[in-house]
CSV table of C-alpha atoms in Angstrom, one decimal:
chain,number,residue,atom,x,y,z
A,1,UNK,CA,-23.0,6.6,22.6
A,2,UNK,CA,-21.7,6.7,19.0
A,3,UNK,CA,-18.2,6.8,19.9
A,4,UNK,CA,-18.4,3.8,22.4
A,5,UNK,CA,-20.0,1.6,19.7
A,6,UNK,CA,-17.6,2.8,17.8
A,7,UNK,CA,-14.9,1.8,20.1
A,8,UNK,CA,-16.9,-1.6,20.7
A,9,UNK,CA,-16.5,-2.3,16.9
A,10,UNK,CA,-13.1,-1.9,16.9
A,11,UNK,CA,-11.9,-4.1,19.3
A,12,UNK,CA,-14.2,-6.4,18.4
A,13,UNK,CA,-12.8,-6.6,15.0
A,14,UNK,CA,-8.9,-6.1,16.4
A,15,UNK,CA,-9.8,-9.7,18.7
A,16,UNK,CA,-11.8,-11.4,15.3
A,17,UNK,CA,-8.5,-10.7,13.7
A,18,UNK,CA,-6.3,-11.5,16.2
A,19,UNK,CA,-8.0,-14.5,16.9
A,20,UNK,CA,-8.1,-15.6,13.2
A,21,UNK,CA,-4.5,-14.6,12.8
A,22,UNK,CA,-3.6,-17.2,15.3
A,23,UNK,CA,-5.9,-19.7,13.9
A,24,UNK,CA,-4.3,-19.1,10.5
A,25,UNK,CA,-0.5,-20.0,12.0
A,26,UNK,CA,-1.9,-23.2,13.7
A,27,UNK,CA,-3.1,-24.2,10.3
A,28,UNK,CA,0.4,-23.2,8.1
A,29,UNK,CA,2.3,-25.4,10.7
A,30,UNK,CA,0.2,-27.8,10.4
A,31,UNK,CA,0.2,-28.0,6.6
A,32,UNK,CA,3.7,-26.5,6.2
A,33,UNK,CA,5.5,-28.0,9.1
A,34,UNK,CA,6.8,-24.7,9.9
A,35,UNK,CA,6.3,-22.2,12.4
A,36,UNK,CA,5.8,-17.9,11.8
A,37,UNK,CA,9.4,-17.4,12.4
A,38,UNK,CA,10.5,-20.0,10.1
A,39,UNK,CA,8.3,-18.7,6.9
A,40,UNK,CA,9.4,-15.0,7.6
A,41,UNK,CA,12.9,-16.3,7.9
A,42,UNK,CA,12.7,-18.0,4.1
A,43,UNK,CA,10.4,-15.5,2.8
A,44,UNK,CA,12.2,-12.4,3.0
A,45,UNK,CA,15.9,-11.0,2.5
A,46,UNK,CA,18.2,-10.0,5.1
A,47,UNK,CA,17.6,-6.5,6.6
A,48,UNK,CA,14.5,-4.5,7.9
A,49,UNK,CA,11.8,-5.8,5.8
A,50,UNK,CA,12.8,-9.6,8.0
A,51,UNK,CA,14.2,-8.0,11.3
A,52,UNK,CA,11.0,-6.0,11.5
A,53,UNK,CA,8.7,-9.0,10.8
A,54,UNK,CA,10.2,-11.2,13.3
A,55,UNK,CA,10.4,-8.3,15.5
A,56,UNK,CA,6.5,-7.9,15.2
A,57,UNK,CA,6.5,-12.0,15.9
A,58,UNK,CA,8.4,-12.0,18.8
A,59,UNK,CA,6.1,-8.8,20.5
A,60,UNK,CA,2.9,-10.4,19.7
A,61,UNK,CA,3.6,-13.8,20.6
A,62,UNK,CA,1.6,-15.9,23.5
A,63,UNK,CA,4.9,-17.5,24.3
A,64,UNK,CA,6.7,-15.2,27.3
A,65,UNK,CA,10.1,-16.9,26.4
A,66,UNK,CA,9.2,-14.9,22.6
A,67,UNK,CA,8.0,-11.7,24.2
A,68,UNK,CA,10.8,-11.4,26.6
A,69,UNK,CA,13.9,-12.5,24.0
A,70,UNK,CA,13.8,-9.2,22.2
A,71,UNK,CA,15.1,-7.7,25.5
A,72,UNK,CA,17.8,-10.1,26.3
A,73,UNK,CA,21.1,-9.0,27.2
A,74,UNK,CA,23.5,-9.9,23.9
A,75,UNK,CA,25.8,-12.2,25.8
A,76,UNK,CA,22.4,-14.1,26.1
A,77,UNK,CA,21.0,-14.2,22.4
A,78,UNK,CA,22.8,-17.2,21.0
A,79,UNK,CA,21.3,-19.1,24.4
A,80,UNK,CA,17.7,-17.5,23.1
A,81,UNK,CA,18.2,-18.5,20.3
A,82,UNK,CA,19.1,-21.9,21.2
A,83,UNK,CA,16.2,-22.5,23.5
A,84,UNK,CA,13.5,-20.6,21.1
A,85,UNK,CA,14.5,-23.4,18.6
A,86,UNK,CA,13.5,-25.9,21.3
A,87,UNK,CA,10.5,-24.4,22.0
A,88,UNK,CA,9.1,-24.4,18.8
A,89,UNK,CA,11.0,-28.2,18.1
A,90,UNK,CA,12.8,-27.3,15.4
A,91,UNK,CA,15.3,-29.3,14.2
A,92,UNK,CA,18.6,-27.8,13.5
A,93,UNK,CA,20.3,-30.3,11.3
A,94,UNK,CA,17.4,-29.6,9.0
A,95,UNK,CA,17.5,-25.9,9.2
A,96,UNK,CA,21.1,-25.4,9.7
A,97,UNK,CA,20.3,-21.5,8.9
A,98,UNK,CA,17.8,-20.4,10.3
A,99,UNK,CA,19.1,-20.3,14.2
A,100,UNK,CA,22.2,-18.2,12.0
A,101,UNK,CA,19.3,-16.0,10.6
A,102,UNK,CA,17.3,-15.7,13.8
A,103,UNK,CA,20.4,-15.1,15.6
A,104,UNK,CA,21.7,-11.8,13.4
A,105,UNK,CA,17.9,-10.6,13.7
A,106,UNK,CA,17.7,-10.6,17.3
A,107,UNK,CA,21.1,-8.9,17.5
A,108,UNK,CA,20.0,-6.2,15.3
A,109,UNK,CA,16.4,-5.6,17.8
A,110,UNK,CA,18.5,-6.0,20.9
A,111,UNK,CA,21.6,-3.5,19.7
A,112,UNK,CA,19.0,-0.9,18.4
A,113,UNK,CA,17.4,-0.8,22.4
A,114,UNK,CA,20.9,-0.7,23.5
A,115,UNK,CA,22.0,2.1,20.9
A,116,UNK,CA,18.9,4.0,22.0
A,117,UNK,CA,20.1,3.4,26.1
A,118,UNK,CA,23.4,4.6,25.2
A,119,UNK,CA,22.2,7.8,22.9
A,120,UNK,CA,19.8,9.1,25.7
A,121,UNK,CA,22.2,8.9,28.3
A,122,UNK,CA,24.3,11.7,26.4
A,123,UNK,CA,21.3,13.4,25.6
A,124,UNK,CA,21.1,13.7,29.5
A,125,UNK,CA,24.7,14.2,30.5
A,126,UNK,CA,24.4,18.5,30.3
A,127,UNK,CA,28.1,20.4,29.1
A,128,UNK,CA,30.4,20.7,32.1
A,129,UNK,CA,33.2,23.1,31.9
A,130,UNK,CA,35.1,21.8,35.0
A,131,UNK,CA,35.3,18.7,33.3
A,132,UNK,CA,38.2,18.2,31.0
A,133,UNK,CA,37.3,15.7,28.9
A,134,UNK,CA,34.3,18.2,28.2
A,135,UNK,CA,36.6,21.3,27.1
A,136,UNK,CA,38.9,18.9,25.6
A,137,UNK,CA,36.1,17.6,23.0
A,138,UNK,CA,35.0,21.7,22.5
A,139,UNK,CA,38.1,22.7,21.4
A,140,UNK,CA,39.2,19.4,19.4
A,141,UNK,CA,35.5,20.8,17.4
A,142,UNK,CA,37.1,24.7,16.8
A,143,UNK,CA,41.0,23.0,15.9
A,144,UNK,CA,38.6,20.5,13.3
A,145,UNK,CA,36.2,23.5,11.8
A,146,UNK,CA,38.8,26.8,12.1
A,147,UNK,CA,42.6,24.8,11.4
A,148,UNK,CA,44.0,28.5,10.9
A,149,UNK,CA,42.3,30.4,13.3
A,150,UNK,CA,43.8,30.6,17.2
A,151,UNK,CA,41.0,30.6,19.6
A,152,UNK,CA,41.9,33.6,21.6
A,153,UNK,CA,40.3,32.4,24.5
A,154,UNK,CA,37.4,30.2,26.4
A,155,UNK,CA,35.0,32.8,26.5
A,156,UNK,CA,35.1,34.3,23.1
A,157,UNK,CA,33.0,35.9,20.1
A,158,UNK,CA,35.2,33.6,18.1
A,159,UNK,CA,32.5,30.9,18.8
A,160,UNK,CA,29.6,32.7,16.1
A,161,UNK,CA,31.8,31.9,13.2
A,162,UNK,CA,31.1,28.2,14.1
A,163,UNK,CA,27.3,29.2,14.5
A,164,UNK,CA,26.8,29.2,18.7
A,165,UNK,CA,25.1,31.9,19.9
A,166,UNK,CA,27.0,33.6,22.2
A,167,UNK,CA,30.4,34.2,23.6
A,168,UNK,CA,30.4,30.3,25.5
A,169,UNK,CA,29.2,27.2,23.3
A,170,UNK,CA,28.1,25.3,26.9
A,171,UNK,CA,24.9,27.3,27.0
A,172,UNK,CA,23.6,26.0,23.6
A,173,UNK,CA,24.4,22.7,24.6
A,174,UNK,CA,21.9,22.5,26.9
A,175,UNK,CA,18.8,20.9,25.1
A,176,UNK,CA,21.1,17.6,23.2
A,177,UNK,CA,23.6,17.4,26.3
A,178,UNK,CA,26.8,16.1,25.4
A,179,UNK,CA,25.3,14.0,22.7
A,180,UNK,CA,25.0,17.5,20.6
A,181,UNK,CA,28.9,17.9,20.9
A,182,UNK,CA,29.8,13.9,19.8
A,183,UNK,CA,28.3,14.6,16.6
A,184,UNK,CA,29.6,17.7,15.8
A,185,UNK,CA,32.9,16.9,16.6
A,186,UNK,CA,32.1,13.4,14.8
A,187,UNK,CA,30.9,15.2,11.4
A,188,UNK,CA,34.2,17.7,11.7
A,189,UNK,CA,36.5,14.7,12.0
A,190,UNK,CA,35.1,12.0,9.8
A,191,UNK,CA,34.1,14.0,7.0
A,192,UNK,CA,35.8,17.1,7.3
A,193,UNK,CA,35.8,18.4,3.5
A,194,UNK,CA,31.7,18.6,3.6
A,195,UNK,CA,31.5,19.9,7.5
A,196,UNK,CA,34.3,22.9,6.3
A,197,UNK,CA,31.8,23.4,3.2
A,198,UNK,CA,28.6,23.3,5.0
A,199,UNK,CA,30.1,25.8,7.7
A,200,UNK,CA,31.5,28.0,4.7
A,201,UNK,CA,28.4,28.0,2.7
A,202,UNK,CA,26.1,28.8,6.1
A,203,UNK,CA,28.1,31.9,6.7
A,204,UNK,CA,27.6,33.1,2.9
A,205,UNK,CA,24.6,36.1,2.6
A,206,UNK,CA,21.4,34.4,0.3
A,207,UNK,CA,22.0,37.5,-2.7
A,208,UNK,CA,24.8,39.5,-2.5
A,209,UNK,CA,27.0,41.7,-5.0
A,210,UNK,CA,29.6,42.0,-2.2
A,211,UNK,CA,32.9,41.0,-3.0
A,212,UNK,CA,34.0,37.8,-0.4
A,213,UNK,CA,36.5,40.5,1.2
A,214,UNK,CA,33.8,42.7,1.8
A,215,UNK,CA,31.5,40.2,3.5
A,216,UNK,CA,33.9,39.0,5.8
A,217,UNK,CA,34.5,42.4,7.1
A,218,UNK,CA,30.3,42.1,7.9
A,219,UNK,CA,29.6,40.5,11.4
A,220,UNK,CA,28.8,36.6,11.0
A,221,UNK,CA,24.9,36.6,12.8
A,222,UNK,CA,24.1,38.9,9.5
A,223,UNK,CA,24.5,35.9,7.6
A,224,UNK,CA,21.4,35.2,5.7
A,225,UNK,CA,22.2,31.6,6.1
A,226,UNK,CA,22.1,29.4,8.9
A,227,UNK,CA,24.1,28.9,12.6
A,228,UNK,CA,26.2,25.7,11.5
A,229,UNK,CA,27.0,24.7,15.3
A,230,UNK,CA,23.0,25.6,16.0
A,231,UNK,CA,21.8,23.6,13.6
A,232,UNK,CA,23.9,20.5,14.2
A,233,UNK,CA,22.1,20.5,17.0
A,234,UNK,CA,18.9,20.9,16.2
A,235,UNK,CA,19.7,18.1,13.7
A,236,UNK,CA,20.8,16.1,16.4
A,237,UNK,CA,17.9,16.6,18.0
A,238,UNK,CA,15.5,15.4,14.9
A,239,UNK,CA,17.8,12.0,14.8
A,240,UNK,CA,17.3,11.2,18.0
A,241,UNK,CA,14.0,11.7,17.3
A,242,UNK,CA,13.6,9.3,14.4
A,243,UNK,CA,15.6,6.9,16.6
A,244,UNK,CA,14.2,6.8,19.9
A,245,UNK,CA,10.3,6.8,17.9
A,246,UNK,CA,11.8,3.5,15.8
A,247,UNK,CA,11.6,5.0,12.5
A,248,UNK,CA,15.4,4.9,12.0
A,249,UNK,CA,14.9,0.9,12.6
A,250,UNK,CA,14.3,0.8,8.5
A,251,UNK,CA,17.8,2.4,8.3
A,252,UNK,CA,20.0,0.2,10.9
A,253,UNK,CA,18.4,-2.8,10.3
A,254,UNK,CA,19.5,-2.8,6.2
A,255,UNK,CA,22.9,-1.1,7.2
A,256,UNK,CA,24.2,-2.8,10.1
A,257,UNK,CA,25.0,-6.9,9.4
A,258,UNK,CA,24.2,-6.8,13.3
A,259,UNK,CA,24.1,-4.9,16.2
A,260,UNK,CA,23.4,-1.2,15.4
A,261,UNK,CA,26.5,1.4,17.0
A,262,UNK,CA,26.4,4.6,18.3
A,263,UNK,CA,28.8,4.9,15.3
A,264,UNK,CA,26.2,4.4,13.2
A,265,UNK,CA,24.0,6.9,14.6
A,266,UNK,CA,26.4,9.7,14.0
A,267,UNK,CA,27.1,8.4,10.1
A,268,UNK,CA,23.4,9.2,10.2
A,269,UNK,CA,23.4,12.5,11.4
A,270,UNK,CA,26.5,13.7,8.9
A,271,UNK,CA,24.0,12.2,6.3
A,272,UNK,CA,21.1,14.5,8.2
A,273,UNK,CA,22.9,17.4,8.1
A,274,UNK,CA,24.0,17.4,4.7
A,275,UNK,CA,21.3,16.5,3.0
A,276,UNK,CA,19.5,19.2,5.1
A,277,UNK,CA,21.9,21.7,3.8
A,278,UNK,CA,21.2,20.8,0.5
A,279,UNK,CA,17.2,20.9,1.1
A,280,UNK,CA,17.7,24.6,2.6
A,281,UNK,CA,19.2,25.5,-0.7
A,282,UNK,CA,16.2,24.2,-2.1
A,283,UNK,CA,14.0,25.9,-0.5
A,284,UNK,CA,15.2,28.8,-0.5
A,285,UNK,CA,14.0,30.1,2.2
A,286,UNK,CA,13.8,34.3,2.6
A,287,UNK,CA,15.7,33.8,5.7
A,288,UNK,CA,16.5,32.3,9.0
A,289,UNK,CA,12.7,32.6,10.4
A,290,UNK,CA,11.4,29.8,8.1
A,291,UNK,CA,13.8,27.6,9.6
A,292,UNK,CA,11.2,25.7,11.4
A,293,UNK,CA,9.1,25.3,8.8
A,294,UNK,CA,12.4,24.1,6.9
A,295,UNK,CA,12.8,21.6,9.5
A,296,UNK,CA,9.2,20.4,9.4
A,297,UNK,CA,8.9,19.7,5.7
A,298,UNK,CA,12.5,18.2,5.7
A,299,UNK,CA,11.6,15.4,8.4
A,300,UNK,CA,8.8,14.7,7.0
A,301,UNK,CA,10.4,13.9,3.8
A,302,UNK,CA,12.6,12.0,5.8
A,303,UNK,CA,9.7,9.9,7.5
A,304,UNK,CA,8.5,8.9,4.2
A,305,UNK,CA,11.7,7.6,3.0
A,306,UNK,CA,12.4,5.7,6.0
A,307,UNK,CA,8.8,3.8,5.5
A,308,UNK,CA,10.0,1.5,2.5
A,309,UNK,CA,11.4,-1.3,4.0
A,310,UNK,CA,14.0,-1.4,1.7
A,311,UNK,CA,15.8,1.7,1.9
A,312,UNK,CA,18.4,2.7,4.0
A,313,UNK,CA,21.3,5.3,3.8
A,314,UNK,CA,24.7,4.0,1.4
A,315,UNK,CA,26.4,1.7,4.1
A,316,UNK,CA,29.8,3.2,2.6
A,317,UNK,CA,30.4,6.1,4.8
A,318,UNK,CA,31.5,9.1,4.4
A,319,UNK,CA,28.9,11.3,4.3
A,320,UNK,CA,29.9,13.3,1.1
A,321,UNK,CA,28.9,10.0,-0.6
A,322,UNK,CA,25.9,9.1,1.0
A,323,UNK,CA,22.6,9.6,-0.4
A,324,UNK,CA,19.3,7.4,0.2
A,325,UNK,CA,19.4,4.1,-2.2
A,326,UNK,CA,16.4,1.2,-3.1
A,327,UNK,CA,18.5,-2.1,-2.0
């Protein structure tokens, strides 16, 4: 009985607020002459903290033309925004910028649900060695990571001293798909000094008086470091979820001018994974059974970050200069 009274109350007090809410924004336009969109348009800076408010408008608006726009194919948004302007009559000759500013907001919503389309569907596309393109990608990743090292062959123990498991990468592929591989390979190529050091230093033993001759003559899963290749992917795996749970909508709203990339998406995950790297150091964890709780404690810290509206990661990639700034 408690808990339904309890329930009672709190929609009760969700409709009182929703009702006054709405009540409230018939009385601003009145008074104002302008509508929600048009005082969260004037009243805060390009980037999330606006995108995100008009965002919020758009979702909770009576209007099905509002509701439906942030779902809108791109082609379509100028249209949108044309006849969203009509709807709410205002004139453009007096508020030449604010179709311009409603426009690059609605971009930014519709690319991020795009972005989020386009990363699950590598997520789901599983490794295929029949398929060239595939193997082609794989072995660009050992040329990128091990420049003067031959791969002997396919199937090799070769592949540990990039951090797989075993003797074929394909089987640690399966949990990110293909979308695992892009970013590695991404990372290798656009940033390549901090991949080759983050590999280096994840093959290096946590306290150790051997000499580095003597330690490369020690097999590379003794490593009291981490699986570079391994953890990419597990990396992966926590951006996709910060993306696909809209907490990375902070981040790509204040970095890109308009529609978020899958480009942008991998700058995100070199930025994940060195900043992890450093944060392992940190740590210092006793070895690679605290990795989870690692992991844990390192999203979090991520989570929080991503909560002021203003932050974002340095839009001036590469990831050996990125690091987490106030706008």
């Amino acid at each position: 009985m408690k808990h339904f009274l309890r329930v009672l109350t709190q929609l009760l007090v969700l409709l009182y607020c929703k009702c006054l809410w709405r009540g409230l924004k018939f009385v601003i336009r009145k008074v104002t002459g302008r509508c929600e969109l048009q005082w969260i348009c004037y009243n805060n800076k390009p980037g999330a903290r606006r995108t995100l408010k008009i965002e919020s408008s758009l979702k909770c608006s009576k209007h099905e033309l509002l509701q439906s726009a942030i779902s809108v194919h791109p082609d379509s948004v100028e249209k949108t925004i044309d006849d969203i302007m009509s709807l709410k009559k205002i004139n453009l000759d007096t508020n030449p910028q604010l179709g311009i500013s409603l426009q690059a907001c609605l971009l930014q919503i519709v690319g991020y649900r795009n972005l989020v389309v386009e990363v699950e569907k590598l997520r789901r596309e599983p490794y295929d060695c029949e398929n060239p393109a595939h193997e082609e990608m794989l072995v660009k990743l050992w040329k990128e990571l091990r420049p003067d090292s031959p791969l002997s062959g396919r199937i090799s123990k070769q592949w540990c001293e990039i951090g797989f498991q075993g003797n074929d990468p394909k089987t640690d592929f399966r949990g990110m798909g293909l979308l695992g591989l892009h970013n590695l390979l991404y990372f290798a190529e656009h940033d390549k000094a901090t991949a080759l050091q983050v590999l280096h230093d994840s093959l290096q033993p946590k306290h150790s008086k051997m000499s580095e001759a003597e330690w490369d003559k020690k097999k590379f899963d003794k490593a009291i470091g981490y699986s570079f290749a391994i953890v990419g992917i597990n990396i992966t795996d926590l951006a996709y979820s910060l993306l696909v749970s809209g907490a990375l909508k902070t981040h790509l709203y204040n970095v890109a001018p308009e529609m978020p990339s899958l480009v942008h998406f991998q700058q995100t995950f070199c930025y994940l994974m060195q900043e992890f790297h450093r944060f392992w150091i940190e740590e210092d964890p006793c070895d690679i059974m605290e990795f989870n709780r690692v992991r844990t404690k390192f999203h979090k810290r991520i989570l929080k970050q991503l909560k002021n509206p203003d932050m974002a990661l340095c839009p001036h990639f590469t990831a050996s200069d990125l690091h987490l700034v106030n706008l």
